[in-house]
Coordinates of C-alpha atoms in Angstrom, one line a residue:
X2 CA 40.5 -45.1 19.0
X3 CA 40.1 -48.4 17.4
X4 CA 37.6 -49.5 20.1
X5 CA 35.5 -46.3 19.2
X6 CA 35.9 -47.3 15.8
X7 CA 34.6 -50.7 16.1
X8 CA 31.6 -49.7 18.2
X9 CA 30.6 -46.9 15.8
X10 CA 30.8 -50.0 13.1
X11 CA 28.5 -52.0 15.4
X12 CA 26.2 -49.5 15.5
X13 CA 25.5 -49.0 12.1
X14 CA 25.6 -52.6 10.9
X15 CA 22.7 -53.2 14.1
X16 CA 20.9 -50.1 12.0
X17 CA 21.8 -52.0 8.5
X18 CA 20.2 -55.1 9.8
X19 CA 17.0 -52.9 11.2
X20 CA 16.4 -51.1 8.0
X21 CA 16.9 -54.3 6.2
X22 CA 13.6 -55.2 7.9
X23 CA 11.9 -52.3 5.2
X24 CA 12.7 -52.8 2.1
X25 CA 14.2 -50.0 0.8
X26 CA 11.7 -48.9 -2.0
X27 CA 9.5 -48.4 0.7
X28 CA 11.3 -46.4 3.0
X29 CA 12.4 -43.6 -0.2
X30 CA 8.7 -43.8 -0.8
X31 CA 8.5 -43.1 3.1
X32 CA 10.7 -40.3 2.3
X33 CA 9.4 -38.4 0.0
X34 CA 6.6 -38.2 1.8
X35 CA 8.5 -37.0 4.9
X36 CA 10.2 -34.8 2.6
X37 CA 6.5 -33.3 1.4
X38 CA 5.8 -32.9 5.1
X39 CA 8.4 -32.0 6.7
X40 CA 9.6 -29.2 4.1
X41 CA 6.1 -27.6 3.5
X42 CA 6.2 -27.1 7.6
X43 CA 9.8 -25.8 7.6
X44 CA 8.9 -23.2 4.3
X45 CA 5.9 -22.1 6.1
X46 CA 7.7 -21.0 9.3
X47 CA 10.3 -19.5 7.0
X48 CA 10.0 -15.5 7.2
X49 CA 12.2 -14.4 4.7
X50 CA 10.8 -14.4 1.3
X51 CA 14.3 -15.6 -0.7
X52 CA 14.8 -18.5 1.9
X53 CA 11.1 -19.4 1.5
X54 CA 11.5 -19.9 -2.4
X55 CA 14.9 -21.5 -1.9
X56 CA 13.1 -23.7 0.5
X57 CA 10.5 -24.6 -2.0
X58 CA 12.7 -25.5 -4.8
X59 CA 14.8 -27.4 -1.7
X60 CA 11.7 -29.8 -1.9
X61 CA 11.7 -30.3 -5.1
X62 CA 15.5 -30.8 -5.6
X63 CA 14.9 -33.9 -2.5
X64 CA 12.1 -35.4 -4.5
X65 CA 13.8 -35.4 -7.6
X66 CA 17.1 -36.9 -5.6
X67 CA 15.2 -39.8 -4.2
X68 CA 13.4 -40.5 -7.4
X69 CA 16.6 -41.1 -8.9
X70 CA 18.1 -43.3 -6.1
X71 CA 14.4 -45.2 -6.4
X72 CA 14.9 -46.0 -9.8
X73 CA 18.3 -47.2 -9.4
X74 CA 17.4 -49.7 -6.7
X75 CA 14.7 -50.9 -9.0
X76 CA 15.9 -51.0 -12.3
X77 CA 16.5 -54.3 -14.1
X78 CA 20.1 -55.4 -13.5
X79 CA 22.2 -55.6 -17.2
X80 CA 22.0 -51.6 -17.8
X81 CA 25.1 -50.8 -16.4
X82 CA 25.2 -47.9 -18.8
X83 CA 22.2 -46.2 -17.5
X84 CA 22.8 -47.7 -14.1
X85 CA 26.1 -45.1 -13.9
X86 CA 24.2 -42.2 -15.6
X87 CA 21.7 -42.6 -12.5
X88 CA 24.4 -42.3 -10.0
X89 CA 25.9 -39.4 -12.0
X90 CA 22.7 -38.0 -11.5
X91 CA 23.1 -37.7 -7.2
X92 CA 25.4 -35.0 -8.7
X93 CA 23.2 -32.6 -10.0
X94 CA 20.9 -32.3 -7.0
X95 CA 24.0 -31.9 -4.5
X96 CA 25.0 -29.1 -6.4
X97 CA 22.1 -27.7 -6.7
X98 CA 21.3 -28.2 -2.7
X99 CA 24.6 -26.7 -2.4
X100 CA 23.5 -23.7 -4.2
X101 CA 20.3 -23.9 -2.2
X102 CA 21.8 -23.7 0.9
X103 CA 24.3 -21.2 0.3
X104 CA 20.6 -18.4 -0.9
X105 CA 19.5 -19.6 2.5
X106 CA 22.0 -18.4 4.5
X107 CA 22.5 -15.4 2.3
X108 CA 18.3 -14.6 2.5
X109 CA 18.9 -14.7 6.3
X110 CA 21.1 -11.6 6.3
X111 CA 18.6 -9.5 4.2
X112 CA 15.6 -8.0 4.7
X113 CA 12.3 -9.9 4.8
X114 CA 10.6 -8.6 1.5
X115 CA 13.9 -8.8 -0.4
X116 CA 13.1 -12.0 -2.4
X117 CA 16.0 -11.2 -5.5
X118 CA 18.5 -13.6 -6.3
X119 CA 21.7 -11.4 -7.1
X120 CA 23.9 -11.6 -10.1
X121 CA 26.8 -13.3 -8.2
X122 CA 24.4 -16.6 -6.8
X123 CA 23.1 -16.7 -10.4
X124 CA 26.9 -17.2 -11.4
X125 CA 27.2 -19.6 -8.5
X126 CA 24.4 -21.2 -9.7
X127 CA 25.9 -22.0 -13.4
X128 CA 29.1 -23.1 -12.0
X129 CA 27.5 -26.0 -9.9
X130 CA 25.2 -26.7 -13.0
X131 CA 28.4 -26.8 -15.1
X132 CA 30.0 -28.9 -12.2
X133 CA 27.4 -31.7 -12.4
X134 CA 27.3 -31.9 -16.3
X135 CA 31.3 -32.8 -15.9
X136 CA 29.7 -35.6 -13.6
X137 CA 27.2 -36.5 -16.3
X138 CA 29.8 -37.0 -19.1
X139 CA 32.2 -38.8 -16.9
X140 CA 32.1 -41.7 -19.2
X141 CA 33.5 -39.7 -22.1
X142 CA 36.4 -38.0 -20.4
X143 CA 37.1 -40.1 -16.8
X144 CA 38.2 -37.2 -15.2
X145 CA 35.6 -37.3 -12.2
X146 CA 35.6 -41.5 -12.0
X147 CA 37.5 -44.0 -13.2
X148 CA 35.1 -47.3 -12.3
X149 CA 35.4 -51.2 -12.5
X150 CA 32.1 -52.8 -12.5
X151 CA 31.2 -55.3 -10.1
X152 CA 28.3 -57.2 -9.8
X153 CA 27.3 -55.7 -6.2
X154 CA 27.3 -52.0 -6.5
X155 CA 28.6 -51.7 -3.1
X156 CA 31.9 -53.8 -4.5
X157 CA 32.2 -51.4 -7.7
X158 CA 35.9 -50.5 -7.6
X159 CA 36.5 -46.5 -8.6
X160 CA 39.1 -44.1 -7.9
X161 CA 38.8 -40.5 -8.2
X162 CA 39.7 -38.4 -10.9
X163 CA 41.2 -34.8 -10.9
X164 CA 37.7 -33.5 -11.4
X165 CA 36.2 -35.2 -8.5
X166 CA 38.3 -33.2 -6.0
X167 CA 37.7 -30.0 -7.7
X168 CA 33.7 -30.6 -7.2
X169 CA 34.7 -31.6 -3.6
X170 CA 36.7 -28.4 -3.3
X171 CA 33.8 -26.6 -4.6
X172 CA 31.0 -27.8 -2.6
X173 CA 33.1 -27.2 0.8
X174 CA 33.9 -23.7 -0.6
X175 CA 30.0 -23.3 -0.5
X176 CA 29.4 -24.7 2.8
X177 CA 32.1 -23.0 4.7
X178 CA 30.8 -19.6 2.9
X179 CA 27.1 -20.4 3.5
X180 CA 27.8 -21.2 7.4
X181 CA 30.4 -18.2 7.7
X182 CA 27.3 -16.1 6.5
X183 CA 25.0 -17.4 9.6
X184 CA 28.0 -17.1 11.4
X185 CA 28.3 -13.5 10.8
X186 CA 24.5 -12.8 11.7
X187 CA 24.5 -14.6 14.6
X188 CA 27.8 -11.9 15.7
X189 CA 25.7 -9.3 14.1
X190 CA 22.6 -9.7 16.2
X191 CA 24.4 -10.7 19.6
X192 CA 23.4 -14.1 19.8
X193 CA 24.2 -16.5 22.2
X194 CA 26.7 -19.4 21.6
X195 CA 24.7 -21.7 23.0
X196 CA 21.8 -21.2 20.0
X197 CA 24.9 -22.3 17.9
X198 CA 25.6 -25.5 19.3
X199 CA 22.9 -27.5 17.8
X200 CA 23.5 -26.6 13.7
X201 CA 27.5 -26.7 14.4
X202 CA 26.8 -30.8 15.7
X203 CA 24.9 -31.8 13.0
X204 CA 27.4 -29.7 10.7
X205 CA 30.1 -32.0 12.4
X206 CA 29.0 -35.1 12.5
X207 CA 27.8 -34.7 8.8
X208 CA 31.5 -34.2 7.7
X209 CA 32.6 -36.9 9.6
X210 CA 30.2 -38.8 7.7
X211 CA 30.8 -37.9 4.2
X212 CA 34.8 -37.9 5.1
X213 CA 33.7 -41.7 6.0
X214 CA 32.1 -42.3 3.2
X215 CA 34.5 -41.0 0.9
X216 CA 37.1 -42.8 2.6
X217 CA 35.1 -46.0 2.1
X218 CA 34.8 -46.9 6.0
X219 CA 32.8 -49.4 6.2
X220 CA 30.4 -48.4 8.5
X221 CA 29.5 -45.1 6.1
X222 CA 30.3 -46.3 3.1
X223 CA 27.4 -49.8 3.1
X224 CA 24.8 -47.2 4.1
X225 CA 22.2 -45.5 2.3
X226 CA 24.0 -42.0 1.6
X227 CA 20.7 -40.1 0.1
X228 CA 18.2 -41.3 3.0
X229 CA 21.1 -40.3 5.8
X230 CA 22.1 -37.2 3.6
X231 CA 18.1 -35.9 3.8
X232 CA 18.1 -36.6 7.5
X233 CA 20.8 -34.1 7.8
X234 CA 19.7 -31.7 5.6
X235 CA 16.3 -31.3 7.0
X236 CA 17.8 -31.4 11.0
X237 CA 20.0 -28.9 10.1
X238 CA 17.1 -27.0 8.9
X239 CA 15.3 -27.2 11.6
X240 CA 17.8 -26.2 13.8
X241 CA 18.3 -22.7 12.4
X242 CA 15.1 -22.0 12.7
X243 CA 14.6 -23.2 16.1
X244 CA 18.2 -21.6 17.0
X245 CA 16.8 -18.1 15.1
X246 CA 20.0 -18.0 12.9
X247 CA 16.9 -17.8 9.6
X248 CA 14.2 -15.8 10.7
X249 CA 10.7 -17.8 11.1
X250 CA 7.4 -16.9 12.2
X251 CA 8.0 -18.9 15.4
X252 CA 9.9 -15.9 16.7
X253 CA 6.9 -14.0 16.7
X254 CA 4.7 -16.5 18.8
X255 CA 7.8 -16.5 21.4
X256 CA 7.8 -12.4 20.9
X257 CA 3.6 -12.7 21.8
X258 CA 4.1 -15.3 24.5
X259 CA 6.7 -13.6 26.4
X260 CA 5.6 -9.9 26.0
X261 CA 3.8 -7.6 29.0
X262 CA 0.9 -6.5 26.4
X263 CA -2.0 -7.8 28.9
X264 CA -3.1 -10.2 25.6
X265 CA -5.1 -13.4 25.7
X266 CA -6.1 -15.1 23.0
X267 CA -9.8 -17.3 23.6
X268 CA -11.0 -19.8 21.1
X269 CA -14.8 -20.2 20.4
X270 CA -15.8 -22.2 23.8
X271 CA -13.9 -19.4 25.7
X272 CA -11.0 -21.4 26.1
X273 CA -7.3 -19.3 26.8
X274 CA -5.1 -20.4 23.6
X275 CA -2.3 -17.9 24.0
X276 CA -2.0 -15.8 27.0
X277 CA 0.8 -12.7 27.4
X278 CA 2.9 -12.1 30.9
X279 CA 0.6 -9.2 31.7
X280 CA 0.4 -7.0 34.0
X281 CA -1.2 -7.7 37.3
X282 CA -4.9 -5.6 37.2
X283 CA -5.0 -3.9 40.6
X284 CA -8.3 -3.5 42.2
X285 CA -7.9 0.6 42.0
X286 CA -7.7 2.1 39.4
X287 CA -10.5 3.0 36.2
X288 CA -9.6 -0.6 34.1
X289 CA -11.6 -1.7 31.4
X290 CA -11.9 -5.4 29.9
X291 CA -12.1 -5.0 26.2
X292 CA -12.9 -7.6 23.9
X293 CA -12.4 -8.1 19.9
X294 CA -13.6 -11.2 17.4
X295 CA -11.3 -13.0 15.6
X296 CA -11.3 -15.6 13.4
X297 CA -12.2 -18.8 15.4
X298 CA -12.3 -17.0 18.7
X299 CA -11.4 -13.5 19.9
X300 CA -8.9 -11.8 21.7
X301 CA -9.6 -9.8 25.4
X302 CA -7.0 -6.8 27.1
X303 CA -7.5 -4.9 29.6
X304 CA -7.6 -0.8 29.3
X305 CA -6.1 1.7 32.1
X306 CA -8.7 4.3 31.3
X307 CA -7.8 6.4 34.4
X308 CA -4.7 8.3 32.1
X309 CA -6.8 8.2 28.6
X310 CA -9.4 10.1 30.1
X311 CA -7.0 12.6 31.8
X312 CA -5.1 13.6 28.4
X313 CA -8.8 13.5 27.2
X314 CA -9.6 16.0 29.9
X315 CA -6.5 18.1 29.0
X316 CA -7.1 17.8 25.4
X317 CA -10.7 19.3 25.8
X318 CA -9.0 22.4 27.6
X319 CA -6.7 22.3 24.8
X320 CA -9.5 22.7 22.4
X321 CA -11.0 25.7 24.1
X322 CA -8.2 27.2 24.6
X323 CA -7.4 26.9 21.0
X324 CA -11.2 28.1 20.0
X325 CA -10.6 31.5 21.9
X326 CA -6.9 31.8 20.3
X327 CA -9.0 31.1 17.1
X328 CA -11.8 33.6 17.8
X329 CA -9.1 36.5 19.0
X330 CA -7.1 35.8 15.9
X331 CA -10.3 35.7 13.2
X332 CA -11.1 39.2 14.5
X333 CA -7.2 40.5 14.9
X334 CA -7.5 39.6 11.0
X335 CA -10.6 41.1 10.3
X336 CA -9.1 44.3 12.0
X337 CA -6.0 44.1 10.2
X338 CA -7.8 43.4 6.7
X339 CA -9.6 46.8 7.3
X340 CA -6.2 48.9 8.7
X341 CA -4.8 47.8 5.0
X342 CA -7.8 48.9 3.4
X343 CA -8.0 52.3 5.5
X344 CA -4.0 53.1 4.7
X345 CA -4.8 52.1 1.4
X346 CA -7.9 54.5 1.0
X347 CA -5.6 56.6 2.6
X348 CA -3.0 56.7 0.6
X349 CA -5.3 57.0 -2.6
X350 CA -7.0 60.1 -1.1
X351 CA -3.9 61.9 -0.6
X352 CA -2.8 61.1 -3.6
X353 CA -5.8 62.6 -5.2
X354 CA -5.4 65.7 -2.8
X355 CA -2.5 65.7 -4.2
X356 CA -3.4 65.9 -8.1
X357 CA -5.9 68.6 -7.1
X358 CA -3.5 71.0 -4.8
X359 CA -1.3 70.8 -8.4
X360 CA -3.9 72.8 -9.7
X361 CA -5.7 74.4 -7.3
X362 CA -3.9 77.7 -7.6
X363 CA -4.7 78.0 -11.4
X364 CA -8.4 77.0 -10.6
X365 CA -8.1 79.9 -8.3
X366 CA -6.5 82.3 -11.0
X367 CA -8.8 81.3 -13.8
X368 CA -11.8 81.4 -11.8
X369 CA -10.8 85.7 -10.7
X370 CA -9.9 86.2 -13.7
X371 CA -13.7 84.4 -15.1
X372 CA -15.3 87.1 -12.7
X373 CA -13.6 90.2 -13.7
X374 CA -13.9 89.4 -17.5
X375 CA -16.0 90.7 -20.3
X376 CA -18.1 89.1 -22.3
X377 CA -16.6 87.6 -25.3
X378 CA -13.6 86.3 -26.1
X379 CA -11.7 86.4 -23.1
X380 CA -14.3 84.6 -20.7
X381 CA -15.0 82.0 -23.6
X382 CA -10.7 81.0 -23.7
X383 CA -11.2 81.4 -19.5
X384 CA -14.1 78.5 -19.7
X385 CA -12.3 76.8 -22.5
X386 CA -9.2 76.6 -20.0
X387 CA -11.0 75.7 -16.9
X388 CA -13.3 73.0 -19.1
X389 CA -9.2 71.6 -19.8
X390 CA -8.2 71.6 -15.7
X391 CA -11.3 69.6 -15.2
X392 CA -10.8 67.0 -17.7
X393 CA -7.3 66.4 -16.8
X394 CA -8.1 66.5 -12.9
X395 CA -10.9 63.5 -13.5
X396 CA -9.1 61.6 -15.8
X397 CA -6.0 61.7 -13.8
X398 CA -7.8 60.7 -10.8
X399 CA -9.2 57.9 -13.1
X400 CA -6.0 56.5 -14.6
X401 CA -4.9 56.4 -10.7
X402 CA -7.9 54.5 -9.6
X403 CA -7.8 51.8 -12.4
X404 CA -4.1 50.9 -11.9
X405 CA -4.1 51.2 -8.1
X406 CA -4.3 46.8 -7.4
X407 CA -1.3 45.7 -10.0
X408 CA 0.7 49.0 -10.7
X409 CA -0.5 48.5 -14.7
X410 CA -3.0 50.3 -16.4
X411 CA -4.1 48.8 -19.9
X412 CA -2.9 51.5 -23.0
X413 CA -7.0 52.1 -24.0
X414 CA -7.3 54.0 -20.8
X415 CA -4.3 56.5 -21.5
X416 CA -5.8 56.2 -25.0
X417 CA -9.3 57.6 -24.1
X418 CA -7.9 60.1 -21.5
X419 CA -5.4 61.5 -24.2
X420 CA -8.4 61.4 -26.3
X421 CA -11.1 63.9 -24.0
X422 CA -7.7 65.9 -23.5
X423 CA -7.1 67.1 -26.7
X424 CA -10.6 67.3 -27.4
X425 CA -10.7 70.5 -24.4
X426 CA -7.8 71.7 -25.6
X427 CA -9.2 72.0 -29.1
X428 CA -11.2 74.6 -27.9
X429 CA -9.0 76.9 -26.6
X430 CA -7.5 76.9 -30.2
X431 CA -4.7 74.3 -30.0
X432 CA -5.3 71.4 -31.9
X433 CA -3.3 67.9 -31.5
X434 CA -2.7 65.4 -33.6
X435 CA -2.1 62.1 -31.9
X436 CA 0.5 59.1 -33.1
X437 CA 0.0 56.2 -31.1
X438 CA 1.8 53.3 -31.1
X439 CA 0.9 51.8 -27.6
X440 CA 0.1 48.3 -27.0
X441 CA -0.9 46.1 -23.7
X442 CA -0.2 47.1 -20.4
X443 CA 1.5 50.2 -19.7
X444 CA 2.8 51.1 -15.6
X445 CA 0.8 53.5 -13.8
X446 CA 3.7 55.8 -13.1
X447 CA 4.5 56.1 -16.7
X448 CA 0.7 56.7 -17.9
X449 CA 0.5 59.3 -15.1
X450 CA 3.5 61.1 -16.1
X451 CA 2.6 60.8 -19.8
X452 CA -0.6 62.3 -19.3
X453 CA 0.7 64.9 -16.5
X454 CA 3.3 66.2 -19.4
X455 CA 1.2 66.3 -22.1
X456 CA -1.5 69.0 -20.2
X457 CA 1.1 70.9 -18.4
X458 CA 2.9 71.3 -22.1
X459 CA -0.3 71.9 -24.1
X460 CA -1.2 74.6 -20.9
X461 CA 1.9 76.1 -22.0
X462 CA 2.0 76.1 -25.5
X463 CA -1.6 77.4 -25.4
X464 CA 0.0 80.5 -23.5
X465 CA 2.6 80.7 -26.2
X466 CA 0.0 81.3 -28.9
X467 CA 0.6 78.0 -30.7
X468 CA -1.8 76.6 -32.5
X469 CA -1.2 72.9 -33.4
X470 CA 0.9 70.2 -32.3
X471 CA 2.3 66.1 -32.7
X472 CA 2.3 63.8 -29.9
X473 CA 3.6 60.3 -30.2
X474 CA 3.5 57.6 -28.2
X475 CA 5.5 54.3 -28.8
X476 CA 7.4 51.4 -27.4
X477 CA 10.9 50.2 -27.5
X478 CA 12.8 47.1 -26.4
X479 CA 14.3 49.9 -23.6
X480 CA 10.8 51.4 -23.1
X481 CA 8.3 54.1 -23.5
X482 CA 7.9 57.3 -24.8
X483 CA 6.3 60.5 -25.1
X484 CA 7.6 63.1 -27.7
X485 CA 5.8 66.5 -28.4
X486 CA 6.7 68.8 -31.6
X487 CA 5.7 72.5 -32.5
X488 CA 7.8 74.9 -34.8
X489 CA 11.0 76.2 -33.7
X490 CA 10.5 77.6 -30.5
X491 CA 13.0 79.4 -27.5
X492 CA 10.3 78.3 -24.7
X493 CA 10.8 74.6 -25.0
X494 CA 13.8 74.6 -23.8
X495 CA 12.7 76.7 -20.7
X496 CA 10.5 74.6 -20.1
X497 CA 12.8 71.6 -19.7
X498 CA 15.0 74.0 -17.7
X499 CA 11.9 74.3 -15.3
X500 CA 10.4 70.8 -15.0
X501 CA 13.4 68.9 -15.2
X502 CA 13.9 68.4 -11.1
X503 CA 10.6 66.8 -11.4
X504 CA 11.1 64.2 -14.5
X505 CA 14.3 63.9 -14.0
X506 CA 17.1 62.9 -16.7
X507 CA 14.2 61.5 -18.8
X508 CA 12.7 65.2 -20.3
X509 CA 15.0 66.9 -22.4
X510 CA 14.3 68.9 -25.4
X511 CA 15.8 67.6 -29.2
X512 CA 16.0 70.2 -31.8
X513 CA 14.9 69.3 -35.0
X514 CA 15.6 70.6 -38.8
X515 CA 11.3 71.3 -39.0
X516 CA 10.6 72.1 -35.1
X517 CA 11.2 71.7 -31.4
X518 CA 10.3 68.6 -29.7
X519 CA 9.4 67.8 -26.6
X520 CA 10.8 63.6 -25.0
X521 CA 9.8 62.2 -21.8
X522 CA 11.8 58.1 -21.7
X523 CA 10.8 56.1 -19.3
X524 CA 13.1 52.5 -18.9
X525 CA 11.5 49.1 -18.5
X526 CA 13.1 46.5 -16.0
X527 CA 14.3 49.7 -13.6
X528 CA 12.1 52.0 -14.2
X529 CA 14.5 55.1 -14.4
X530 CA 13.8 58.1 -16.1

């Protein structure tokens, strides 16, 4: 052990006495511009968008490291105070690499556009921040350092305070976290141990170095602990990229290189750049060599165009296939369109039939009884009474037409029929007053039935002698109704007795103290009678 030791101190005095060849303002100059370099290349093969940002500010954070240690080695010796508050300074940027490093390995684990910090780094993030300001005010307090001066800084005799161990603690807390995270993806996505050896050695030998230096062996504790610390930084970078543990865009040349596409990549002279593992082009076969510009060159494949021109084959059968289905089904449509409008012409004629068989046998009577008749009186009440069938068969037929596409039938046209009614009916010598109190849209069943009622009533009351009568019409919140009233009368109520199987529980007769009236209700919602 001790000759290991000794020849692990030989090897770093031999690199001592090498670098103190350089002086060393010029190799931090040397290294912040291999810090410039070197980062800008690792944050542009960076896929992840968090690490990428945590990479930049990585630069940064170096920069600003080595501009401290470069003003240090060149300040003017007798500024002890602000020589300390320089050194205090290292603190600040390790904390904040620290943090760095631990949104790294966190980015890696998350999806490529996620580019959020999340609450709990942010936290992180103040803790290391309030960390290094315990550093900064060391001189106040001495709980981080408790330092002797001595006129070679490497000689300066320190101890360690309560507070340097609980940075210490910290900052391995961090590591051990941020590494257990790549850990985890490398598990997660199956990777092989070997891609693991590389960051886990420079992990290693980078703890034995800082356990070294803190223990002040001489071989790590007379060397240059920023310049040796970026060198580690930046390898271990590197190798989780080139070990895929943080996703880079160097995957996706591998992915290109080492796919079967048939790709190749030319530059302008016609030179191959990037060629794929195709497949070999046999001799048989319908191939094609296709051909596409690109920027600085252009890219050539080759087709199979044997199968594309099959399924194009099969697809044209498809298509006429689909054009006769198309053609069939246009004219099943067209005869379907006219079957409806046949059953519905149908329908309407019989329904019409159907309002003239109602009165066809009183068109009959009236019409013998016209041609046996005297002149006079008689005939003129037999016109009067056919001129009143007529004018409730057409408007009847009317009302039916107009409300045959929505069931509704607007209150003007029960208005106008109720109108020419009682107009005919005037002169067979029964006059009507009308009360209406309609409004809007009325359903066809209930203007049929309305109008239906009112002729077969006035037919009758006509035969009963009478001579004038009330109808009203008006709406309730329940529904609609139609109410008729003469003087006290006996055949009302026979009436009911005989058209009630066809209204239903809706006609009934109310006896009033000044006459008998006649109520048809019909129900909104249900329609019920």
């Amino acid at each position: 052990m001790e000759g290991l030791v000794q020849g692990l101190t030989g090897v770093f005095q031999a690199s001592e006495q090498l670098w103190s060849i350089v002086p060393l303002s010029t190799l931090y100059l040397a290294a912040m511009a291999g810090v410039i370099l070197w980062g800008g290349s690792l944050r542009g093969r960076i896929f992840q968008l968090g690490a990428r940002e945590a990479m930049g500010w990585g630069i940064w954070v170096w920069l600003a490291w080595l501009a401290i240690r470069l003003l240090r080695l060149n300040l003017v010796t007798g500024w002890d105070t602000l020589h300390r508050l320089l050194w205090y300074g290292f603190y600040p940027c390790m904390g904040l690499l620290i943090f760095l490093v631990v949104w790294i390995s966190y980015a890696s684990n998350r999806r490529p556009e996620d580019g959020m910090l999340p609450r709990w780094l942010q936290g992180l993030l103040i803790l290391d921040l309030l960390l290094a300001g315990l550093v900064l005010t060391n001189d106040w307090h001495q709980q981080v350092f408790r330092i002797f001066p001595s006129p070679d800084h490497h000689r300066d005799v320190y101890t360690y305070g309560s507070g340097y161990f609980l940075i210490l603690g910290s900052y391995l807390v961090q590591l051990l976290l941020a590494n257990g995270w790549l850990a985890w993806r490398a598990w997660k996505e199956k990777f092989s141990l070997l891609n693991l050896w590389a960051p886990l050695t420079i992990l290693l030998l980078y703890g034995g170095y800082i356990a070294g230096y803190i223990l002040r062996v001489p071989c790590c504790f007379r060397t240059e602990f920023v310049l040796r610390t970026a060198v580690f930084g930046f390898l271990w970078m590197e190798s989780l990229l080139r070990c895929r543990l943080l996703p880079g865009n160097s995957q996706y040349r591998d992915c290109f290189l080492h796919s079967r596409l048939g790709l190749t990549i030319l530059d302008r002279q016609g030179r191959t750049v990037y060629q794929c593992q195709q497949l070999p082009v046999p001799p048989e076969g319908d191939w094609q060599r296709r051909t596409m510009p690109i920027s600085g060159g252009q890219v050539v494949w080759y087709q199979d165009m044997g199968e594309l021109r099959q399924k194009k084959k099969k697809l044209e059968l498809t298509a006429q296939t689909l054009q006769r289905v198309y053609r069939l089904r246009r004219n099943w449509e067209k005869i379907r369109r006219e079957r409806i409008h046949q059953q519905t012409r149908q329908r309407i004629y019989e329904e019409v039939e159907g309002i003239l068989q109602s009165k066809g046998s009183l068109f009959l009577q009236y019409a013998r009884a016209l041609e046996q008749a005297q002149p006079g009186e008689g005939a003129r009440q037999m016109v009067a009474r056919l001129n009143v069938l007529a004018c409730y068969l057409k408007k009847e037929c009317v009302l039916l037409l107009r409300g045959r596409e929505d069931n509704s039938l607007p209150v003007r046209e029960l208005q106008l029929a109720v109108r020419e009614l009682c107009h005919y009916l005037e002169r067979t010598g029964l006059k009507t007053l009308v009360d209406d109190r309609l409004e809007g849209q009325l359903p066809v069943t209930t203007a049929l039935a309305f109008f239906q009622l009112l002729e077969e009533a006035s037919e009758e009351a006509v035969r009963q002698g009478e001579s004038s009568q009330i109808c009203c019409f008006k709406e309730s919140e329940k529904g609609w109704e139609l109410s008729l009233l003469w003087d006290p009368r006996p055949w009302v109520r026979e009436f009911v007795a005989q058209h009630q199987s066809r209204y239903g529980r809706g006609l009934f007769c109310r006896e009033l103290e000044y006459g008998s009236s006649l109520v048809l209700q019909h129900q909104k919602g249900d329609g019920s009678w």
